[in-house]
Tab-separated table of C-alpha atoms in Angstrom:
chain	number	residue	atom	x	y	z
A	1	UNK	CA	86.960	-12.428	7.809
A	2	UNK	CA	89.421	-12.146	10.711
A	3	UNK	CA	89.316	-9.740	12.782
A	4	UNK	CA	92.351	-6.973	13.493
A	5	UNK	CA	95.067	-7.859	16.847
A	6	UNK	CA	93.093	-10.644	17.991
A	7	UNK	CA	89.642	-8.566	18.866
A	8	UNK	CA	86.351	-10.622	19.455
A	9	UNK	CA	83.436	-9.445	16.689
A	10	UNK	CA	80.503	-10.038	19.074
A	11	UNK	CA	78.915	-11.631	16.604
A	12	UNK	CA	76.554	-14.070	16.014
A	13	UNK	CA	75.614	-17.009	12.618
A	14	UNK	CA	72.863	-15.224	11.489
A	15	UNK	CA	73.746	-11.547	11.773
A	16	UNK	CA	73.600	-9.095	8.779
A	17	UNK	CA	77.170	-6.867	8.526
A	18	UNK	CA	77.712	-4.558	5.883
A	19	UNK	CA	81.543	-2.683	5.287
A	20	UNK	CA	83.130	-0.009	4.937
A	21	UNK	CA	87.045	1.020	3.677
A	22	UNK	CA	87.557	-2.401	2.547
A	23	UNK	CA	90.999	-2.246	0.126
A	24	UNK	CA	90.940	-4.374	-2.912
A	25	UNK	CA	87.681	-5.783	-2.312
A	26	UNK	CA	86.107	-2.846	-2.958
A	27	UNK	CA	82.358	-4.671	-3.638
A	28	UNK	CA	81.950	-4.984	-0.133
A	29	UNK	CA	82.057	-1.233	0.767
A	30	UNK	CA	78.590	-0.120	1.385
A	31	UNK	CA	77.083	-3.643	0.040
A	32	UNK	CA	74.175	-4.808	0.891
A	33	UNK	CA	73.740	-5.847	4.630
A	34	UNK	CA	75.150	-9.639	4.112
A	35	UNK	CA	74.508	-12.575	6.523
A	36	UNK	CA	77.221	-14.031	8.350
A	37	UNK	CA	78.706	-17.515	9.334
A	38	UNK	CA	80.593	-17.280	12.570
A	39	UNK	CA	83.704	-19.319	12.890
A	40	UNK	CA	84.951	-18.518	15.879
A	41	UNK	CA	85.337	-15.596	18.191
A	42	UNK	CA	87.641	-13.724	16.045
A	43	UNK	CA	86.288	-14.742	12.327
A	44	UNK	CA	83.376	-14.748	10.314
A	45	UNK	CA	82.536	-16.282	7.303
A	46	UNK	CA	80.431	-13.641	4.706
A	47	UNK	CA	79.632	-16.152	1.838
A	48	UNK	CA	80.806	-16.611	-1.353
A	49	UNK	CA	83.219	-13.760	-2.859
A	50	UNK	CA	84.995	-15.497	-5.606
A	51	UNK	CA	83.452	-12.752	-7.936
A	52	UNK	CA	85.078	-9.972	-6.222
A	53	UNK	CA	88.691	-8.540	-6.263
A	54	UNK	CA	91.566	-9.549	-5.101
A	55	UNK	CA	91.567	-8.203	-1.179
A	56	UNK	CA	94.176	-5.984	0.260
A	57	UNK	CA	94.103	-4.970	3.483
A	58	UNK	CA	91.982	-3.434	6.339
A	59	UNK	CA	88.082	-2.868	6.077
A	60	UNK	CA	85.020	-2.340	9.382
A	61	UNK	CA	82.517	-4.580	9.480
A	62	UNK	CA	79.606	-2.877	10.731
A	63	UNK	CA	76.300	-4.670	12.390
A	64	UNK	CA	72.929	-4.134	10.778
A	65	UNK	CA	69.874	-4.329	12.161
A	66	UNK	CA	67.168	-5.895	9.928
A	67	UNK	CA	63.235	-5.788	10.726
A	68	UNK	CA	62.226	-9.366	11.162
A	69	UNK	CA	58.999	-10.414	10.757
A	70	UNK	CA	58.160	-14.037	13.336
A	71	UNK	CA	55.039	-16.124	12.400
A	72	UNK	CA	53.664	-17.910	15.573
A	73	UNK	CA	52.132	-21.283	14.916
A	74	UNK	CA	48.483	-21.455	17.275
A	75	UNK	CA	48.408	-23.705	20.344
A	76	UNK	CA	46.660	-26.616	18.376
A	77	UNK	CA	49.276	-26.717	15.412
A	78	UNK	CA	52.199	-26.174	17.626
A	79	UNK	CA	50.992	-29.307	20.445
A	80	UNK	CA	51.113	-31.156	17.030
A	81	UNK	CA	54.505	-30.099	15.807
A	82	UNK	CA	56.906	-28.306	18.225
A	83	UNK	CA	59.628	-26.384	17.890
A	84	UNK	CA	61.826	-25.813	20.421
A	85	UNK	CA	64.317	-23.566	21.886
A	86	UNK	CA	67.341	-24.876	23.426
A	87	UNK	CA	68.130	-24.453	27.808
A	88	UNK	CA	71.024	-26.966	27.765
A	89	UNK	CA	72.696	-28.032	24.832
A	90	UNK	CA	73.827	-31.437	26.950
A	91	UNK	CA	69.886	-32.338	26.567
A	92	UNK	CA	68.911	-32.061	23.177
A	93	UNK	CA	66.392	-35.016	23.347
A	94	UNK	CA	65.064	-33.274	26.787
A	95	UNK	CA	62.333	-30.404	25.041
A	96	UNK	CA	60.742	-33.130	22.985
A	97	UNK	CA	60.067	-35.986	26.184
A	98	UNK	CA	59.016	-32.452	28.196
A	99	UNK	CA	56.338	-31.423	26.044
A	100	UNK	CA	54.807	-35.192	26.039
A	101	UNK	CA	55.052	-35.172	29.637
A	102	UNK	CA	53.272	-31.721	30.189
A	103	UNK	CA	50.356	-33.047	28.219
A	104	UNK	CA	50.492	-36.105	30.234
A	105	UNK	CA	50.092	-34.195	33.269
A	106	UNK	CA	47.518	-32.527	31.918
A	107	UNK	CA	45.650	-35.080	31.212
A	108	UNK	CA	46.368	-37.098	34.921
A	109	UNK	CA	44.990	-33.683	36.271
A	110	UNK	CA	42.199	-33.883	34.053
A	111	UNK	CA	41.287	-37.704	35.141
A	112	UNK	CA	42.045	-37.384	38.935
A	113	UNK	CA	41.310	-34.151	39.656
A	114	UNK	CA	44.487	-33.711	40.810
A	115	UNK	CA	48.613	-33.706	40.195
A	116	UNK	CA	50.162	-37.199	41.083
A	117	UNK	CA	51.277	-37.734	44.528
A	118	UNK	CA	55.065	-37.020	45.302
A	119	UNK	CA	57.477	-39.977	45.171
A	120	UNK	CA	54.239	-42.508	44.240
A	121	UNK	CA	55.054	-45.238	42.297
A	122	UNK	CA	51.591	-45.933	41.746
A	123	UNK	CA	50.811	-42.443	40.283
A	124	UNK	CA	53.886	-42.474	38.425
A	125	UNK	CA	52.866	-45.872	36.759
A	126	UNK	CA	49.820	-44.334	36.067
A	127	UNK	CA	51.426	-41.103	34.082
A	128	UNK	CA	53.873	-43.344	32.543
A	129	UNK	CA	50.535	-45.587	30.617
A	130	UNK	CA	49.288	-42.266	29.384
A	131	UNK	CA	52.610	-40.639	28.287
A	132	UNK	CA	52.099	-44.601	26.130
A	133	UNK	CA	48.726	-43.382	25.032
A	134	UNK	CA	49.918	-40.048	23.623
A	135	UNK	CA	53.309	-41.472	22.403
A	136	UNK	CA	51.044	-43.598	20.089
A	137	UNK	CA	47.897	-40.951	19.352
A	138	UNK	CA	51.135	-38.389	17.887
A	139	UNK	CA	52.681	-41.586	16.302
A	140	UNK	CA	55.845	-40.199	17.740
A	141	UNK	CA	58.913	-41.798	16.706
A	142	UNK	CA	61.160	-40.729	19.711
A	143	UNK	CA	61.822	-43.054	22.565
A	144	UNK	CA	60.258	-42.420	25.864
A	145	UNK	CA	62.687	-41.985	28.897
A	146	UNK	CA	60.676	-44.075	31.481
A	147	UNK	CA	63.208	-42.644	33.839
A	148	UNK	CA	62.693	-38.868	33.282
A	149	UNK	CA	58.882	-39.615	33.020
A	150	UNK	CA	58.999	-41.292	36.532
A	151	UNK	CA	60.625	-38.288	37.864
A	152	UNK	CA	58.260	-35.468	36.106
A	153	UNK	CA	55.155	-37.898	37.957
A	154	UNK	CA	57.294	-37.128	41.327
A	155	UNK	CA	58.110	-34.024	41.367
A	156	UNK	CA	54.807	-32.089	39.516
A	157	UNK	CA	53.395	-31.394	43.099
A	158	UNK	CA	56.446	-29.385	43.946
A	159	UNK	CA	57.228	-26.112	44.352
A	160	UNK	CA	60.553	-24.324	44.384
A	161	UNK	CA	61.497	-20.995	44.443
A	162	UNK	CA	64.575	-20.698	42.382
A	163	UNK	CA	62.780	-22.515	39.704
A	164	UNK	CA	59.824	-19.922	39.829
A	165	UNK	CA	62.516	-17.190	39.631
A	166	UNK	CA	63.483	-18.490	36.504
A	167	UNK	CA	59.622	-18.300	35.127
A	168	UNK	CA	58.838	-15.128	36.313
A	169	UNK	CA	62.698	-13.742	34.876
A	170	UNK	CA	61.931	-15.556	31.429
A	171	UNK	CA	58.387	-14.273	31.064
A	172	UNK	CA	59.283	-10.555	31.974
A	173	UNK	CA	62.143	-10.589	29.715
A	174	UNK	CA	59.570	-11.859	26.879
A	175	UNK	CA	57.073	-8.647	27.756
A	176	UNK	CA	59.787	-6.593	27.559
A	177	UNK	CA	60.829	-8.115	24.095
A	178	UNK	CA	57.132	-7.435	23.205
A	179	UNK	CA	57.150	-3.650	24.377
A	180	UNK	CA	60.467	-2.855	22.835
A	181	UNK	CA	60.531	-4.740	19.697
A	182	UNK	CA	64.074	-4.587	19.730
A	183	UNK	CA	64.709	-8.318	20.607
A	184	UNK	CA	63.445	-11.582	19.358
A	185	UNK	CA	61.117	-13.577	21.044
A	186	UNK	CA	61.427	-17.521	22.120
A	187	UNK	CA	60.099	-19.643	19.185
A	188	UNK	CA	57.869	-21.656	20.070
A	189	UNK	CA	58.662	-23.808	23.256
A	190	UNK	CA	61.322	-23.335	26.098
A	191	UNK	CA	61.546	-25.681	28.116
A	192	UNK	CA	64.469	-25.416	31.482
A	193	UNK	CA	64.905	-28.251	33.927
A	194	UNK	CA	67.417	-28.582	36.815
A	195	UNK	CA	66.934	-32.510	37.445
A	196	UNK	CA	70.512	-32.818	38.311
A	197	UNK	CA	69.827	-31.219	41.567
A	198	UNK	CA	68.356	-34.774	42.632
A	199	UNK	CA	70.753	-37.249	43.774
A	200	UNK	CA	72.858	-39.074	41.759
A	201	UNK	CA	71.727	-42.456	43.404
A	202	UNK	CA	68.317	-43.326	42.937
A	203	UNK	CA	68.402	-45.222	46.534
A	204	UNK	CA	69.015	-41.533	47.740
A	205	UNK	CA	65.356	-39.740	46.284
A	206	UNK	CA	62.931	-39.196	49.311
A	207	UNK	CA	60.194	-41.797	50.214
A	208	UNK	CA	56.424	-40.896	49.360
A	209	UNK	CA	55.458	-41.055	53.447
A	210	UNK	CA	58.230	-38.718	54.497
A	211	UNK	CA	56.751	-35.850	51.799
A	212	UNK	CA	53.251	-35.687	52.915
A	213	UNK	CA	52.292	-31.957	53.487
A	214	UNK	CA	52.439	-31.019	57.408
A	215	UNK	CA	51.386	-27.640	57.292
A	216	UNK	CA	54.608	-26.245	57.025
A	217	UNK	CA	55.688	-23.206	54.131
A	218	UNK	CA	58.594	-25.449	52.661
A	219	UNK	CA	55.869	-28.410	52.109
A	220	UNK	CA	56.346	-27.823	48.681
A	221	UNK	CA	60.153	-28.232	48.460
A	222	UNK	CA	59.650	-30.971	50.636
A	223	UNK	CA	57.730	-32.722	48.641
A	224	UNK	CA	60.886	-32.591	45.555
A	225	UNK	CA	64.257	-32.928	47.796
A	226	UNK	CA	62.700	-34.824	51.222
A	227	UNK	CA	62.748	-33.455	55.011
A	228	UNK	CA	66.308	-34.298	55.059
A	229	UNK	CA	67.436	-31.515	52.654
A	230	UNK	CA	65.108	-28.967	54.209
A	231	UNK	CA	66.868	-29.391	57.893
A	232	UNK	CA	70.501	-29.116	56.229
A	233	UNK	CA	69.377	-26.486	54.951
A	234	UNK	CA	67.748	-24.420	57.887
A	235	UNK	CA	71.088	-25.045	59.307
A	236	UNK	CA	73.630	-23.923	56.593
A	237	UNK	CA	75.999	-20.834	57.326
A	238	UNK	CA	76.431	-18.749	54.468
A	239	UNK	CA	78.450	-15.531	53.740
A	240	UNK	CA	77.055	-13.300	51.034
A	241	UNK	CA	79.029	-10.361	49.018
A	242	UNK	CA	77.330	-8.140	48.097
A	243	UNK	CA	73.674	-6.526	48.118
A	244	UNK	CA	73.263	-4.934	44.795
A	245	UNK	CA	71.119	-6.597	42.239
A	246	UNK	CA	72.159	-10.403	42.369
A	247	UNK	CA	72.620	-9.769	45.927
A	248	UNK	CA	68.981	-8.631	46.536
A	249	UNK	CA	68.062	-11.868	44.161
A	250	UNK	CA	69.998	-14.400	46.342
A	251	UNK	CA	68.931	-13.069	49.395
A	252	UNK	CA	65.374	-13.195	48.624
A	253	UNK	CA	65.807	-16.864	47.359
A	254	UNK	CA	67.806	-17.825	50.286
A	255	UNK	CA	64.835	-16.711	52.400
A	256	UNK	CA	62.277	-18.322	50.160
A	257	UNK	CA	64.019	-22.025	50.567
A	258	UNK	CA	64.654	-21.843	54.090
A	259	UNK	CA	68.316	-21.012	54.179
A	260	UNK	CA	69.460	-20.662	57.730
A	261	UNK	CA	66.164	-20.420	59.710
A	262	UNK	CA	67.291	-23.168	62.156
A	263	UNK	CA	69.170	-22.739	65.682
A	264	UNK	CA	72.584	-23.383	63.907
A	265	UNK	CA	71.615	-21.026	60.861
A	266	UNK	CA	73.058	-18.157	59.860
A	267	UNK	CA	73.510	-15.913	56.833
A	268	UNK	CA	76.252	-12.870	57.095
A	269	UNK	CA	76.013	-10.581	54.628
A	270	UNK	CA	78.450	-7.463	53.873
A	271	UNK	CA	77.881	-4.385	51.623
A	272	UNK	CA	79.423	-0.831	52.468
A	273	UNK	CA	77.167	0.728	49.704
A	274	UNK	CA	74.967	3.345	50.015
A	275	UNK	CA	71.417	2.770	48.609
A	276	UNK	CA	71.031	5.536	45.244
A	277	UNK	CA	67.643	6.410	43.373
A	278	UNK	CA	69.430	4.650	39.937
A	279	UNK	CA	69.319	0.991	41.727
A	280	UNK	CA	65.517	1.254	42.795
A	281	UNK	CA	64.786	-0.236	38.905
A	282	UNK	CA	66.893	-3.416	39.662
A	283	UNK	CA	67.794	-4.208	42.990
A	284	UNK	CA	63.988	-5.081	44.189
A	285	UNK	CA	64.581	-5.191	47.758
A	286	UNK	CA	65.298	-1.359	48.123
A	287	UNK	CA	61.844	1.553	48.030
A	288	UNK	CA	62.286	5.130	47.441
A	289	UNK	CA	61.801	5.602	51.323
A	290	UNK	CA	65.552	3.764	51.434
A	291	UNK	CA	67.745	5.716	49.344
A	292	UNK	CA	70.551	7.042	51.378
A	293	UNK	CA	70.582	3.995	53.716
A	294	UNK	CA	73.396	1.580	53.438
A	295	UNK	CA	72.097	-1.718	51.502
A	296	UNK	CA	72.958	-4.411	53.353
A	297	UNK	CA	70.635	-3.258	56.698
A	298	UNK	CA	68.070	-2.602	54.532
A	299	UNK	CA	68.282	-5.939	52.334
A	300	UNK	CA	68.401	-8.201	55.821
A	301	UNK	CA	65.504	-6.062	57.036
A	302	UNK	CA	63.406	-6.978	53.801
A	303	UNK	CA	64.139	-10.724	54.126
A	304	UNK	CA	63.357	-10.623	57.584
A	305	UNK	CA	59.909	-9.186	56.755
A	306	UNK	CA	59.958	-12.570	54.173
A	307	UNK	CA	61.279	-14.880	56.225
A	308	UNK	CA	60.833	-14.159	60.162
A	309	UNK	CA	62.758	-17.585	60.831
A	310	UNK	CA	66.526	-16.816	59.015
A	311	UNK	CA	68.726	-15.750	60.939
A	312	UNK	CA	70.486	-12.889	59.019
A	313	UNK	CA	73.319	-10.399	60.271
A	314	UNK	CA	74.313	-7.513	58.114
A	315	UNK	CA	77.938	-5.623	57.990
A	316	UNK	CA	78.862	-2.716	56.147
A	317	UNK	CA	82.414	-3.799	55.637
A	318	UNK	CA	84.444	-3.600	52.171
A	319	UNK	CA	85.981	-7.284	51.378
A	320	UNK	CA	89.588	-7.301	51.408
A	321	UNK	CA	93.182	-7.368	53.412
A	322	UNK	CA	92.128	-4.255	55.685
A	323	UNK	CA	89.042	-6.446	56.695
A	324	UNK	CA	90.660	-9.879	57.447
A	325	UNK	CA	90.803	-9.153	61.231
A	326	UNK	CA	86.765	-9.666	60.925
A	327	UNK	CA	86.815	-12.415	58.469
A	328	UNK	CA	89.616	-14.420	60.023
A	329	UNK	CA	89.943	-17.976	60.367
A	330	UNK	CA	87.579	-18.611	62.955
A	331	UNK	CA	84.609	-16.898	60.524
A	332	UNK	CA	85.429	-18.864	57.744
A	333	UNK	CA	85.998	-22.174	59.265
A	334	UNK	CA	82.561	-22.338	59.984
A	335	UNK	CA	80.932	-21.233	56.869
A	336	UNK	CA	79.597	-23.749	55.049
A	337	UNK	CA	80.186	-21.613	51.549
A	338	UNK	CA	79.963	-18.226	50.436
A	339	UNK	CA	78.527	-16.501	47.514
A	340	UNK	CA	79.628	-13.148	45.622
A	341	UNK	CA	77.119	-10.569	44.387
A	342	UNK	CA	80.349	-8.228	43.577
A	343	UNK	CA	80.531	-5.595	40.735
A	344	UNK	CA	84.280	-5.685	40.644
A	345	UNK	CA	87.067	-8.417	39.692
A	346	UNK	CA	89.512	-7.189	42.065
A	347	UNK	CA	87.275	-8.286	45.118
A	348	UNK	CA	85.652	-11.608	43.053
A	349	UNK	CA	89.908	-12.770	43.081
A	350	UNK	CA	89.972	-11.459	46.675
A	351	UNK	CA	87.480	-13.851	48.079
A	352	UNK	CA	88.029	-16.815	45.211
A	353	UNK	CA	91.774	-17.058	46.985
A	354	UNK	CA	90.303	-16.930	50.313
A	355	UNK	CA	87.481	-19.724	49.849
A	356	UNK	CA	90.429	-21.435	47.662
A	357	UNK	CA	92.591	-21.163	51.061
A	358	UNK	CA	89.604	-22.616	53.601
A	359	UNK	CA	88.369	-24.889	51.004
A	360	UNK	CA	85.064	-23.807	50.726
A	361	UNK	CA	82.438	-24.084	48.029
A	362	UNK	CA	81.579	-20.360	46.116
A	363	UNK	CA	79.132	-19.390	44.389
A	364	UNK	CA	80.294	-16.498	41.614
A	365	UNK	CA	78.161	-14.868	39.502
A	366	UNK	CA	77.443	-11.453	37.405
A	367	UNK	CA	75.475	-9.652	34.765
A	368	UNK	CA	75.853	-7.967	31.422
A	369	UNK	CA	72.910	-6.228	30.515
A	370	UNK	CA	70.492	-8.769	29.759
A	371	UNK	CA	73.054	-11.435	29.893
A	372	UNK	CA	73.920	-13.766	33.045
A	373	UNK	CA	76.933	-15.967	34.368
A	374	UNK	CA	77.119	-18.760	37.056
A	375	UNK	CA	79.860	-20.530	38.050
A	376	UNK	CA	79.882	-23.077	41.131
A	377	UNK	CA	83.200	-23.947	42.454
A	378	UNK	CA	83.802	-27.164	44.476
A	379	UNK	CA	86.850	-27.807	46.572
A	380	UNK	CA	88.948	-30.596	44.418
A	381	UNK	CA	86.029	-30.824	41.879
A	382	UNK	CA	85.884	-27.843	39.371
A	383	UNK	CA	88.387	-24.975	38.628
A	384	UNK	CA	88.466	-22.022	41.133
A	385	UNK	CA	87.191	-18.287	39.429
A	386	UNK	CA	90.881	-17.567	38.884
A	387	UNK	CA	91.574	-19.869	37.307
A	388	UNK	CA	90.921	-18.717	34.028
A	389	UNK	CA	89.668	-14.942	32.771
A	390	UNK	CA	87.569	-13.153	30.778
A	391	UNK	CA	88.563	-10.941	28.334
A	392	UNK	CA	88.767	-7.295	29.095
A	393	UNK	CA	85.215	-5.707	28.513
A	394	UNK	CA	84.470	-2.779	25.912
A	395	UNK	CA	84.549	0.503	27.078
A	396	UNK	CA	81.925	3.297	25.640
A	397	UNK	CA	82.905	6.935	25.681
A	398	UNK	CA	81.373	8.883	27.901
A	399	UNK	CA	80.743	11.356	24.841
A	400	UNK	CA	79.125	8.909	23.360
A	401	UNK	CA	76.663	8.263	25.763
A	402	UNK	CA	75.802	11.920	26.658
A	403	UNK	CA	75.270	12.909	22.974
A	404	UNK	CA	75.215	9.781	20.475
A	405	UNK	CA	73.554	6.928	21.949
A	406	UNK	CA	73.087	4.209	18.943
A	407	UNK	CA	72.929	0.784	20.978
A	408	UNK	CA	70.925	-0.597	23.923
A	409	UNK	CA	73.501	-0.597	25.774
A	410	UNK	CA	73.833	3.130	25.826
């Protein structure tokens, strides 16, 4: 099937379509809801018709919604034989050496009494003889990566907060699965690392002495990227557009890491939006006491109640060629990037061109519902956010959503 003037389906392999004003292959009008193949964004493969008639022209294919009924394996049978859910299709061996290495770590804790020290070769030697132990107990037949097992040992005394977003993001959007029933749940294990956050260079990874706790709050993420990494980071300048929902999430993880809380820190944040009762459910920095004041006081006001130490100033200023007399030269010369939080591709382009112009890194990024997007762009190392574009997104009729609402989206 091939969709009509080049318009994506939306679908997915595995979805059930049924159709309607098919001509020709009239067997497919009203048919049973039939599972599809999909081929690429603009075609779908339905199965075998070879036993219909010859088809004509036109036809909707129209999404069905079938009950499905998900049979959880316990804990016991599921340790034994895993399956797993994807993060990173780059890493397709990574779930399987994960779940070896959290039982590993389990059992370390269990012997010691505690989690292996951070950057010990000793300890890590240690986790990687019982990671053996287990390899051969399960009579596994995958190779161990002594590499990745080192680094699990180092780093399972850490602590960082982007990474517990990610937890806590994962495991509300599984309760809400649960409440609504309207979405399937992970099956069985998900397992998400970031490892490439490390250094390239092994010679590069802290030492063990210089990520000994000293009392302070970033011990922690000390104890995964070294001391070094948590001063450059104190004493980054960042610009951040935007305070709605991802702006409200950055902020708080900026404050969480340490961003800018040294004496050559600074974070500069611009919104000229007014805080409404409809963002309260979303943008998490914001109470009820705070509707009708603008969002970006209030958001740099929160984060200073976080985080005493970053240094934070808030505008109120829209992005764009009216406001370059602020954001001239001399501001964005000494940024050391900037990330959007924007709800708008008009001002996304804006600022793309200008950290394009003063070479600076960006950090874009925006939300679909429950869906997500990302994309880091490095001076002379990746494409700019211009660079290429989405297609244009589906409008709903406002009739429709006032007196026929049939998707989650309404």
């Amino acid at each position: 099937v091939i969709t009509h003037d080049e318009t994506r389906h939306g679908f997915e392999s595995g979805d059930k379509v049924t159709f309607q004003e098919v001509e020709g292959m009239a067997e497919l009008n009203g048919c049973e809801p039939r599972t599809i193949n999909v081929l690429g964004p603009f075609s779908f493969a339905i199965g075998d018709t070879s036993a219909f008639g010859q088809y004509k022209r036109g036809g909707y294919a129209t999404q069905v919604k079938v009950p499905k009924s998900v049979n959880f394996k316990s804990l016991r049978e599921s340790l034994a034989a895993p399956e797993f859910v994807l993060s990173d299709f780059a890493k397709m061996e990574r779930p399987a050496q994960l779940h070896v290495a959290f039982q590993a770590l389990h059992a370390f804790v269990e012997r010691n009494h505690r989690h292996p020290n951070s950057w010990s070769g000793a300890d890590a030697t240690e986790f990687l003889k019982i990671v053996a132990d287990l390899a051969a107990e399960q009579k596994l037949e995958i190779q161990m990566d002594e590499n990745l097992m080192r680094l699990f040992s180092y780093l399972s005394r850490g602590n960082v907060s982007p990474m517990n977003a990610v937890i806590g993001g994962t495991a509300a959007q599984e309760l809400m699965k649960a409440c609504s029933g309207k979405f399937s749940p992970l099956y069985q294990w998900f397992y998400f690392d970031a490892l490439e956050c490390l250094p390239l260079d092994p010679k590069d990874y802290p030492k063990e002495a210089d990520c000994q706790p000293t009392g302070s709050r970033y011990d922690a993420q000390i104890a995964v990227f070294g001391p070094g990494f948590q001063q450059r980071l104190a004493n980054q300048k960042y610009f951040l557009v935007g305070a709605g929902a991802i702006g409200c999430e950055l902020l708080k993880n900026f404050a969480m890491i340490g961003l800018a809380t040294g004496q050559n820190g600074a974070i500069w944040i611009t919104d000229m939006d007014i805080i409404e009762r409809s963002n309260l459910n979303r943008q998490f920095l914001f109470r009820p006491t705070d509707v009708g004041k603008y969002k970006s006081v209030t958001a740099a006001a929160a984060v200073k109640r976080m985080n005493p130490s970053v240094n934070i100033v808030d505008h109120q200023n829209r992005v764009g060629a009216e406001t370059e007399q602020t954001y001239d030269d001399k501001f964005f010369e000494r940024l050391d990037g900037v990330a959007n939080a924007l709800d708008n591709v008009d001002a996304r382009v804006y600022m793309d061109r200008r950290c394009v112009f003063y070479r600076k890194p960006l950090l874009e990024s925006g939300t679909l519902g429950t869906k997500g997007n990302v994309q880091v762009v490095l001076p002379f190392l990746t494409e700019s956010y211009s660079s290429s574009h989405d297609p244009p997104e589906k409008s709903i009729p406002i009739c429709t959503l006032k007196n026929f609402p049939n998707a989650i989206e309404h």
